[in-house]
Short mmCIF file of C-alpha atoms in Angstrom, two decimals:
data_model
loop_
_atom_site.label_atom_id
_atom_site.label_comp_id
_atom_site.label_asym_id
_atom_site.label_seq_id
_atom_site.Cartn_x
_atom_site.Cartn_y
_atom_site.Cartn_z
CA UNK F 1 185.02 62.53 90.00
CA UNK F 2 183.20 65.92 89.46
CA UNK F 3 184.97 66.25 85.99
CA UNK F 4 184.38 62.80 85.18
CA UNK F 5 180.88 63.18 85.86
CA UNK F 6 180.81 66.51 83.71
CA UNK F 7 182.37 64.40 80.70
CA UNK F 8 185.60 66.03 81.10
CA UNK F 9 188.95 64.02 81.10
CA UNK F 10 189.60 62.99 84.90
CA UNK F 11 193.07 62.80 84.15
CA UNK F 12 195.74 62.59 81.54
CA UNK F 13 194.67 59.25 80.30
CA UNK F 14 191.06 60.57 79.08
CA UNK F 15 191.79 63.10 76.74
CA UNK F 16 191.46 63.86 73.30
CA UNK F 17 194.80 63.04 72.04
CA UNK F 18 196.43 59.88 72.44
CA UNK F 19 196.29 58.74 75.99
CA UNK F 20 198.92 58.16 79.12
CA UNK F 21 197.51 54.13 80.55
CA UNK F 22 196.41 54.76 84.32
CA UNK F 23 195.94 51.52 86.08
CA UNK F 24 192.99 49.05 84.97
CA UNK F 25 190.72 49.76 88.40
CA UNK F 26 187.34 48.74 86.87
CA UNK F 27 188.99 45.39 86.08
CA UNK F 28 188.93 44.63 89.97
CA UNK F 29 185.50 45.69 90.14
CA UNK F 30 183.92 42.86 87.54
CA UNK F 31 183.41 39.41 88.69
CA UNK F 32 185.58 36.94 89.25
CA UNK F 33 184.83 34.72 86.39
CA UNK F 34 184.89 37.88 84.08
CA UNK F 35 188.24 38.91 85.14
CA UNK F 36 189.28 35.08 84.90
CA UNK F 37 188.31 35.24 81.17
CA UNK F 38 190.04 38.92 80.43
CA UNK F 39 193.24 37.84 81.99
CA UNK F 40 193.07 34.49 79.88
CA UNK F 41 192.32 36.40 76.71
CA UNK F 42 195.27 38.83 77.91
CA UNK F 43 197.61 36.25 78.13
CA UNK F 44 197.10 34.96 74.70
CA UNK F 45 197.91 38.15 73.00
CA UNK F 46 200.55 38.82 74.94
CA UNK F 47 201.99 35.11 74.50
CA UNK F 48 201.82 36.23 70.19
CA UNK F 49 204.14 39.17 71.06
CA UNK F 50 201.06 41.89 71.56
CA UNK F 51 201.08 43.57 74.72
CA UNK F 52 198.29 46.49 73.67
CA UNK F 53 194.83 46.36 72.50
CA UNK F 54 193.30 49.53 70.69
CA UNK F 55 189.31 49.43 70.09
CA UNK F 56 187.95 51.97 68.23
CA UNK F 57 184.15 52.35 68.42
CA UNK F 58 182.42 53.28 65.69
CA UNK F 59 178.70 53.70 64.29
CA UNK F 60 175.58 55.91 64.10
CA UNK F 61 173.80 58.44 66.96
CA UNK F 62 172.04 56.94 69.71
CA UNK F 63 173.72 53.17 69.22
CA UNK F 64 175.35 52.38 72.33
CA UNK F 65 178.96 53.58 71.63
CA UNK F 66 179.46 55.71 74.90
CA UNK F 67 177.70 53.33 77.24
CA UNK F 68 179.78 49.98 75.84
CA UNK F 69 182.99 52.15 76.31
CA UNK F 70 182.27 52.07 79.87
CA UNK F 71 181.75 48.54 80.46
CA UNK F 72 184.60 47.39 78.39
CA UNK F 73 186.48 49.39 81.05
CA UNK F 74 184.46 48.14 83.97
CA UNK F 75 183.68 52.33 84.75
CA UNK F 76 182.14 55.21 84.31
CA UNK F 77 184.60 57.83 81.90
CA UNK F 78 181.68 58.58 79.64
CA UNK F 79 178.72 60.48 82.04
CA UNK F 80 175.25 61.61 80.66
CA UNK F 81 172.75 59.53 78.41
CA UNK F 82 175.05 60.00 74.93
CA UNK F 83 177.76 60.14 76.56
CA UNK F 84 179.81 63.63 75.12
CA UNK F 85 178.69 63.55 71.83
CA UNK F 86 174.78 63.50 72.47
CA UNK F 87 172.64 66.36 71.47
CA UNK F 88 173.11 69.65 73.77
CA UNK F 89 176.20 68.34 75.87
CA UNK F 90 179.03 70.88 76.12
CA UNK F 91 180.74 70.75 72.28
CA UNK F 92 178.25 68.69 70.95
CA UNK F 93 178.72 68.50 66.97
CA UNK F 94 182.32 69.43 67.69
CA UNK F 95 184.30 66.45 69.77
CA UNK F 96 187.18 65.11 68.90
CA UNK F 97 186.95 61.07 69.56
CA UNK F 98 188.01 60.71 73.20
CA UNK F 99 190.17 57.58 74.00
CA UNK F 100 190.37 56.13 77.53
CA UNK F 101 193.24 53.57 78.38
CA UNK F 102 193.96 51.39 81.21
CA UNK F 103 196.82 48.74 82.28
CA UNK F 104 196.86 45.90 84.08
CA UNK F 105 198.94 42.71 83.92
CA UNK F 106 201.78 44.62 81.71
CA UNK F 107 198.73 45.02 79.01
CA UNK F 108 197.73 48.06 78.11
CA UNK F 109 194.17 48.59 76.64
CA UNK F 110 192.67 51.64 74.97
CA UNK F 111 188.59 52.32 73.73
CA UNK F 112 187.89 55.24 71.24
CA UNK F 113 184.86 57.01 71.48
CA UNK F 114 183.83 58.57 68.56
CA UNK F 115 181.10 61.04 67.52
CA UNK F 116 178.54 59.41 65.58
CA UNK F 117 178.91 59.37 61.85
CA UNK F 118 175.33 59.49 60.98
CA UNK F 119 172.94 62.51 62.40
CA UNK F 120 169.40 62.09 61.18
CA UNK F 121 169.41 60.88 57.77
CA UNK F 122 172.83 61.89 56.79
CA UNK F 123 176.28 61.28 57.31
CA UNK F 124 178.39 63.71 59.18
CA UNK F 125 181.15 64.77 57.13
CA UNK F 126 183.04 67.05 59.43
CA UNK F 127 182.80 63.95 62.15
CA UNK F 128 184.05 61.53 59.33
CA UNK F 129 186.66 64.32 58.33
CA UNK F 130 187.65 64.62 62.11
CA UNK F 131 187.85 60.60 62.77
CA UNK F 132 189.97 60.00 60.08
CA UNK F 133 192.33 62.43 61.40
CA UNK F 134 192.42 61.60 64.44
CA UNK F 135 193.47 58.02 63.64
CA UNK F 136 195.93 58.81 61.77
CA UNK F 137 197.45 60.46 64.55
CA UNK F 138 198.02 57.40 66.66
CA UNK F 139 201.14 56.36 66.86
CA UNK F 140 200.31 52.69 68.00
CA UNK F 141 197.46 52.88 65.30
CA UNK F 142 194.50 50.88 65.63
CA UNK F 143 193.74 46.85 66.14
CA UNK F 144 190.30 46.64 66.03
CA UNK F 145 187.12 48.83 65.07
CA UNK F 146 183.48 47.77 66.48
CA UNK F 147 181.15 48.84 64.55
CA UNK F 148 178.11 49.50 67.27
CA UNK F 149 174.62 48.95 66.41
CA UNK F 150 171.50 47.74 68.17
CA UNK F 151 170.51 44.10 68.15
CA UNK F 152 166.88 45.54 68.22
CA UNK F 153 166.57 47.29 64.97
CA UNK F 154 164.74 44.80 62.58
CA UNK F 155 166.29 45.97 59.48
CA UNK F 156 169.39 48.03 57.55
CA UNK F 157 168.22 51.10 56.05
CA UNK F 158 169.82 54.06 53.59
CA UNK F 159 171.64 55.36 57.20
CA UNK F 160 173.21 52.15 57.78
CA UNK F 161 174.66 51.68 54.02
CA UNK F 162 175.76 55.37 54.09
CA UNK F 163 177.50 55.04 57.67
CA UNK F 164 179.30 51.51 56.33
CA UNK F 165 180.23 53.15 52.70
CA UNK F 166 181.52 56.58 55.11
CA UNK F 167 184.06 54.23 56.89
CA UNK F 168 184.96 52.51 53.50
CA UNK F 169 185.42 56.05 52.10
CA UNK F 170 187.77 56.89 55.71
CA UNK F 171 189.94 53.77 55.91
CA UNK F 172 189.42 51.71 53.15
CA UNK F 173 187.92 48.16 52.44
CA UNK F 174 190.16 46.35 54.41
CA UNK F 175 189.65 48.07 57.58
CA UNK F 176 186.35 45.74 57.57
CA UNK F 177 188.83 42.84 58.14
CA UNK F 178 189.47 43.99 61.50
CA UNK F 179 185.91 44.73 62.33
CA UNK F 180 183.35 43.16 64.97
CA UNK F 181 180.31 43.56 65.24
CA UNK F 182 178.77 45.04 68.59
CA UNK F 183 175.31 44.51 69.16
CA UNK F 184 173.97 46.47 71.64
CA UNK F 185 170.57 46.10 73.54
CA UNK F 186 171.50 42.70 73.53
CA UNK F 187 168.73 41.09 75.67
CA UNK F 188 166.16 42.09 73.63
CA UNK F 189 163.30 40.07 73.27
CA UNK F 190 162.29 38.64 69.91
CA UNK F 191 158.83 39.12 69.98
CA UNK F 192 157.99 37.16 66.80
CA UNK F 193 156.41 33.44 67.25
CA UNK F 194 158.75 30.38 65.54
CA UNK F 195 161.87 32.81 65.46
CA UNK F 196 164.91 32.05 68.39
CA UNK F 197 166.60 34.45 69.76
CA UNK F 198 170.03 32.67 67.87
CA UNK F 199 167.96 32.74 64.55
CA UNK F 200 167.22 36.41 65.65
CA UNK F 201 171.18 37.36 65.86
CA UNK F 202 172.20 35.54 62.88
CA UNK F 203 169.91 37.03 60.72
CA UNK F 204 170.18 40.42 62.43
CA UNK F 205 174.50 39.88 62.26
CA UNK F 206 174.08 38.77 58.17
CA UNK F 207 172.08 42.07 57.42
CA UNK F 208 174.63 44.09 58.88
CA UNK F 209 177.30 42.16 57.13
CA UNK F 210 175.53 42.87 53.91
CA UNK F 211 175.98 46.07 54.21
CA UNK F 212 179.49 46.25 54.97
CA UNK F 213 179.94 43.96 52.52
CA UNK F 214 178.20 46.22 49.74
CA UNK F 215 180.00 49.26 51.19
CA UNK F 216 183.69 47.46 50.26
CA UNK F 217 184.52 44.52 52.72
CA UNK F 218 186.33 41.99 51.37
CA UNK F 219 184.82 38.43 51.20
CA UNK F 220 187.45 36.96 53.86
CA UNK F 221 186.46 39.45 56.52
CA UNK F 222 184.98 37.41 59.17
CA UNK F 223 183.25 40.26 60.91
CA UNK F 224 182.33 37.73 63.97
CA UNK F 225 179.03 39.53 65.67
CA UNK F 226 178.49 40.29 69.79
CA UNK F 227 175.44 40.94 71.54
CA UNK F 228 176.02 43.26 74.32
CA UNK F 229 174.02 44.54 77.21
CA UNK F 230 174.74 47.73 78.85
CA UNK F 231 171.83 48.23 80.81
CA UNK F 232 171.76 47.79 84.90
CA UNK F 233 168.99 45.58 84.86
CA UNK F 234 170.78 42.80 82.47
CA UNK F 235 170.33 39.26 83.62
CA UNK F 236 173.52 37.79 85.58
CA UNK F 237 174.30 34.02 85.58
CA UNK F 238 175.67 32.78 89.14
CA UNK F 239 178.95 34.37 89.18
CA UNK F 240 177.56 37.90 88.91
CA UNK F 241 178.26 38.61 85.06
CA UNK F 242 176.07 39.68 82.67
CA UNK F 243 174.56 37.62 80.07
CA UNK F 244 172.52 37.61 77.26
CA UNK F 245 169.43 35.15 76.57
CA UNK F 246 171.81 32.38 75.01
CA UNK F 247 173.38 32.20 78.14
CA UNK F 248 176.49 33.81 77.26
CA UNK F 249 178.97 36.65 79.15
CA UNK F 250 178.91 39.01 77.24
CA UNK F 251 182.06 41.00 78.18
CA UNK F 252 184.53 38.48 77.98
CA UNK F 253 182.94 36.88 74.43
CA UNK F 254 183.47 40.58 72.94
CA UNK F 255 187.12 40.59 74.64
CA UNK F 256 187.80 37.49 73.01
CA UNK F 257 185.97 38.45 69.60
CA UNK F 258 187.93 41.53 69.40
CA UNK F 259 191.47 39.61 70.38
CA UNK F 260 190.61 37.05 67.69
CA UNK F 261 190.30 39.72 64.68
CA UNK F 262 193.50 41.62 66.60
CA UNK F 263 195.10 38.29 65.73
CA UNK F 264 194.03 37.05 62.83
CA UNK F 265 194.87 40.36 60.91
CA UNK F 266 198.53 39.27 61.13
CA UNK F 267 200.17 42.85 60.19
CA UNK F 268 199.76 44.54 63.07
CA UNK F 269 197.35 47.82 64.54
CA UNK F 270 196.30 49.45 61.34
CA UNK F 271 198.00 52.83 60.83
CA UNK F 272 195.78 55.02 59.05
CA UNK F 273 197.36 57.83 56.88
CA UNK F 274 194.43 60.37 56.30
CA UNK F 275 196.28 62.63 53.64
CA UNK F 276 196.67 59.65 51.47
CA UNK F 277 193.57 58.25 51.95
CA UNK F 278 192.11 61.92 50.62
CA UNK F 279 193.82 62.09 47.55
CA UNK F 280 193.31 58.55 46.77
CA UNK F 281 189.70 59.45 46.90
CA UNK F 282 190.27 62.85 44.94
CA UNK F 283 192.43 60.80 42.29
CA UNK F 284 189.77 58.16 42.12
CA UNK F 285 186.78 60.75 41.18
CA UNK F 286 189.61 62.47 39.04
CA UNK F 287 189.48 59.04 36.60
CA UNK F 288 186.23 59.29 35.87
CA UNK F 289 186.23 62.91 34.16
CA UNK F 290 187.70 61.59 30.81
CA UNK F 291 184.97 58.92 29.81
CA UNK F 292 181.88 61.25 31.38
CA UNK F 293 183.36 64.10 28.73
CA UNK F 294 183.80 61.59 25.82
CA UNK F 295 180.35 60.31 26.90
CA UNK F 296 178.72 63.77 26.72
CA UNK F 297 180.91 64.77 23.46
CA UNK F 298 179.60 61.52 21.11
CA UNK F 299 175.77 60.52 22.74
CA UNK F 300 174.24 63.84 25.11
CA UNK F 301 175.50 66.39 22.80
CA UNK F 302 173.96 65.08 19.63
CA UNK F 303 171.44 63.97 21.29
CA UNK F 304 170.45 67.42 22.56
CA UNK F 305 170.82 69.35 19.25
CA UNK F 306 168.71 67.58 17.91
CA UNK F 307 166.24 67.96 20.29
CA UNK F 308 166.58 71.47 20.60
CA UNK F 309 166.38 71.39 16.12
CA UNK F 310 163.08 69.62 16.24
CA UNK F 311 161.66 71.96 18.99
CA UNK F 312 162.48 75.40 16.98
CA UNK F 313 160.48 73.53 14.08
CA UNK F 314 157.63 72.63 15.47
CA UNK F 315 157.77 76.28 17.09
CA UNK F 316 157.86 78.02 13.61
CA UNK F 317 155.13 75.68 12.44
CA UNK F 318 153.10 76.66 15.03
CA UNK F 319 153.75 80.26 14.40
CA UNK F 320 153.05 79.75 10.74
CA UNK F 321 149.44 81.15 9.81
CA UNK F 322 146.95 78.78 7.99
CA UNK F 323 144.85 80.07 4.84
CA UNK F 324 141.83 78.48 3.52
CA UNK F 325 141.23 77.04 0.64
CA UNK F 326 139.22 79.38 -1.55
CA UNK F 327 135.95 78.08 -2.71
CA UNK F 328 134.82 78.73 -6.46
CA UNK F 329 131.58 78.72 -7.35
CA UNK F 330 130.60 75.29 -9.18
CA UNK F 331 130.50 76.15 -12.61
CA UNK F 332 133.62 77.65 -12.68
CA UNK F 333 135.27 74.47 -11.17
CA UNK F 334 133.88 72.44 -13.91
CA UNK F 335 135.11 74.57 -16.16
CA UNK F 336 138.44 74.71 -15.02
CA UNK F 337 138.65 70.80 -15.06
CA UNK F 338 136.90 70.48 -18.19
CA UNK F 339 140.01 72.74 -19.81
CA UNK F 340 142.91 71.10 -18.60
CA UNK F 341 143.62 69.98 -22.09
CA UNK F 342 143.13 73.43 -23.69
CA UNK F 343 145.75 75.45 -24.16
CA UNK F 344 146.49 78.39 -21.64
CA UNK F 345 144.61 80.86 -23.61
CA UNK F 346 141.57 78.83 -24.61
CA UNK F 347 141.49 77.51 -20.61
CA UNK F 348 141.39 80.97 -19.72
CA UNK F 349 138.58 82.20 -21.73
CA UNK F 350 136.61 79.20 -20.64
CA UNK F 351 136.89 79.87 -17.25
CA UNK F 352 135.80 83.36 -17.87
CA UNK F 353 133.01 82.58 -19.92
CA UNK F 354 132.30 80.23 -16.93
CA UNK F 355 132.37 83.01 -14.25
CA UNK F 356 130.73 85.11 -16.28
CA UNK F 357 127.63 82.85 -16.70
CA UNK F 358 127.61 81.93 -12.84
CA UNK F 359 127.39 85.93 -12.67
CA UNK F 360 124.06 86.22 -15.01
CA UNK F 361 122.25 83.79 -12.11
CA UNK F 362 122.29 86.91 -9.89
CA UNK F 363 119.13 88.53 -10.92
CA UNK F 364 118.20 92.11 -9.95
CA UNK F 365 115.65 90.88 -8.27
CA UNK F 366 117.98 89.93 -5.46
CA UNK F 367 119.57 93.72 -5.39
CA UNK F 368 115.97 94.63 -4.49
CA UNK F 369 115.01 92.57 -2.32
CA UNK F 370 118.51 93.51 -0.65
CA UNK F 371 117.20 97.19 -0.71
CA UNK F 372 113.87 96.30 0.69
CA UNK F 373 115.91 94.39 3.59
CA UNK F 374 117.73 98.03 4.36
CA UNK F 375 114.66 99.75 4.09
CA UNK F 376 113.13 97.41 7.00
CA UNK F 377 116.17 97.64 8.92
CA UNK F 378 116.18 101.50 9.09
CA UNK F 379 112.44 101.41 9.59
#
């Protein structure tokens, strides 16, 4: 208990690695009808030939991942608000996904909890990095991944397209055919007039789809959404489980959501094999190097000489001193268009003539009055 509490494995089946089943004792502890429903939903896989359920929980910080892990197992493995992954617990940043299984009934079921894949406003590479890793790993592989988010958000942003396109990038688009949606916070209170709490979830379930779907998921994958309550102080209906404000158990609707997408994606767990997943993605951006070269070769490259041709000119022009015109005294302009039809001789002793008669206007008058202007300057 005192390791449990500290977020420590308890024993061999919560570890980091792929776990030993202890026996289901948190199954005992839900109600009656609850247990009713689990062992109905049990018997149905096990009556297709599946005797093992694998949930992998998935999604962004502070969503509900650790605290739904515990209730699907009807007990506390995950201690502290977080869980192990939250901000200043013991390895924080550095977790492996920690997977807790129990049996009961000759069924064996195991919950993932993972790090979050989103920190702030960015997604976590090294936790992406260590996820894909450590699901490739699994021998029994994987048969259904909730994606965790909270029924109370209004809206997707950028983190919630990032986190979606991160798994897309990790498993590939089809892993979103064996996706459910768990909505956590699930008796939250729609505090808009006109708007039900079912037109609430459906909207809330088709903006999260939209995103998955824009991040890769195929059209077919049903991605069938769950509000869940973790809380203590969810309502109960009269046998003692917990429901949501449509009335419905929530525990048994997501055991039954999650055995219907088990099901209905007909090949099995999905075995995930990370090193081929990488260099699919490294061959992928590989592809695109040919046409972005061509692209630069016949368009940027032209495109920037002459840019850079038309900037040196208008540089040198710049640079490029300006001289004024020279201005001739009237007569000899007139005299210089009066002998354009001379010849260059006769022009050119017109124009001189001309200057030298705009010269004889200078009288010496205006030397001396020039002198007397000296004269009262020095005085």
């Amino acid at each position: 208990a005192d390791s449990a509490a500290a977020g420590a494995p308890a024993d061999a089946s919560e570890s980091e690695g792929e776990s030993v089943a202890a026996s289901w004792a948190g199954l005992a502890a839900m109600p009656a009808a609850t247990q009713a429903a689990l062992l109905a939903t049990v018997r149905e896989m096990q009556a297709k030939g599946r005797d093992s359920l694998t949930v992998l929980l998935v999604g962004k910080a502070g969503m509900g991942r650790s605290a739904l892990c515990n209730s699907m197992l009807g007990e506390r493995v995950v201690a502290g608000p977080g869980g192990v992954f939250a901000r200043g617990a013991p390895g924080a940043g550095a977790d492996a996904p920690r997977s807790y299984s129990r049996s009961a009934a000759g069924f064996t079921l195991t919950v993932i909890d993972t790090p979050p894949l989103v920190e702030g406003d960015c997604v976590d590479e090294s936790a992406v990095a260590a996820l894909s890793e450590f699901v490739g790993d699994l021998e029994d592989g994987v048969d259904v991944v909730a994606y965790v988010d909270r029924l109370d958000n209004y809206r997707c942003d950028a983190r919630d397209r990032e986190c979606c396109q991160a798994i897309t990038r990790a498993f590939g688009g089809r892993v979103w055919e064996r996706t459910v949606l768990a909505l956590t916070r699930g008796q939250y209170t729609v505090p808009m007039e006109g708007v039900s709490y079912d037109d609430y979830l459906e909207k809330r379930s088709e903006a999260l789809a939209g995103c998955a779907r824009g991040a890769g998921a195929p059209a077919r994958a049903a991605l069938l959404a769950v509000p869940c309550e973790n809380g203590s102080r969810c309502a109960t209906n009269e046998g003692g489980e917990k429901v949501t404000p449509d009335g419905a158990a929530w525990l048994p609707t997501l055991f039954a959501a999650c055995a219907e997408t088990a099901l209905a994606a007909g090949d099995g767990p999905m075995h995930h094999d990370a090193e081929r997943m990488a260099r699919s993605c490294d061959r992928k951006g590989r592809l695109w190097m040919l046409p972005l070269l061509a692209l630069q070769a016949a368009v940027l490259f032209p495109l920037a000489r002459a840019a850079c041709r038309w900037d040196n000119e208008r540089e040198l022009k710049e640079r490029t001193p300006r001289r004024a015109p020279a201005t001739l005294p009237k007569a000899v302009a007139d005299a210089m268009a009066a002998s354009e039809d001379d010849d260059l001789l006769g022009g050119g002793g017109a124009v001189v003539g001309a200057a030298d008669a705009a010269s004889s206007d200078v009288s010496l008058d205006d030397f001396e009055d020039d002198e007397d202007d000296d004269e009262d300057f020095e005085a």
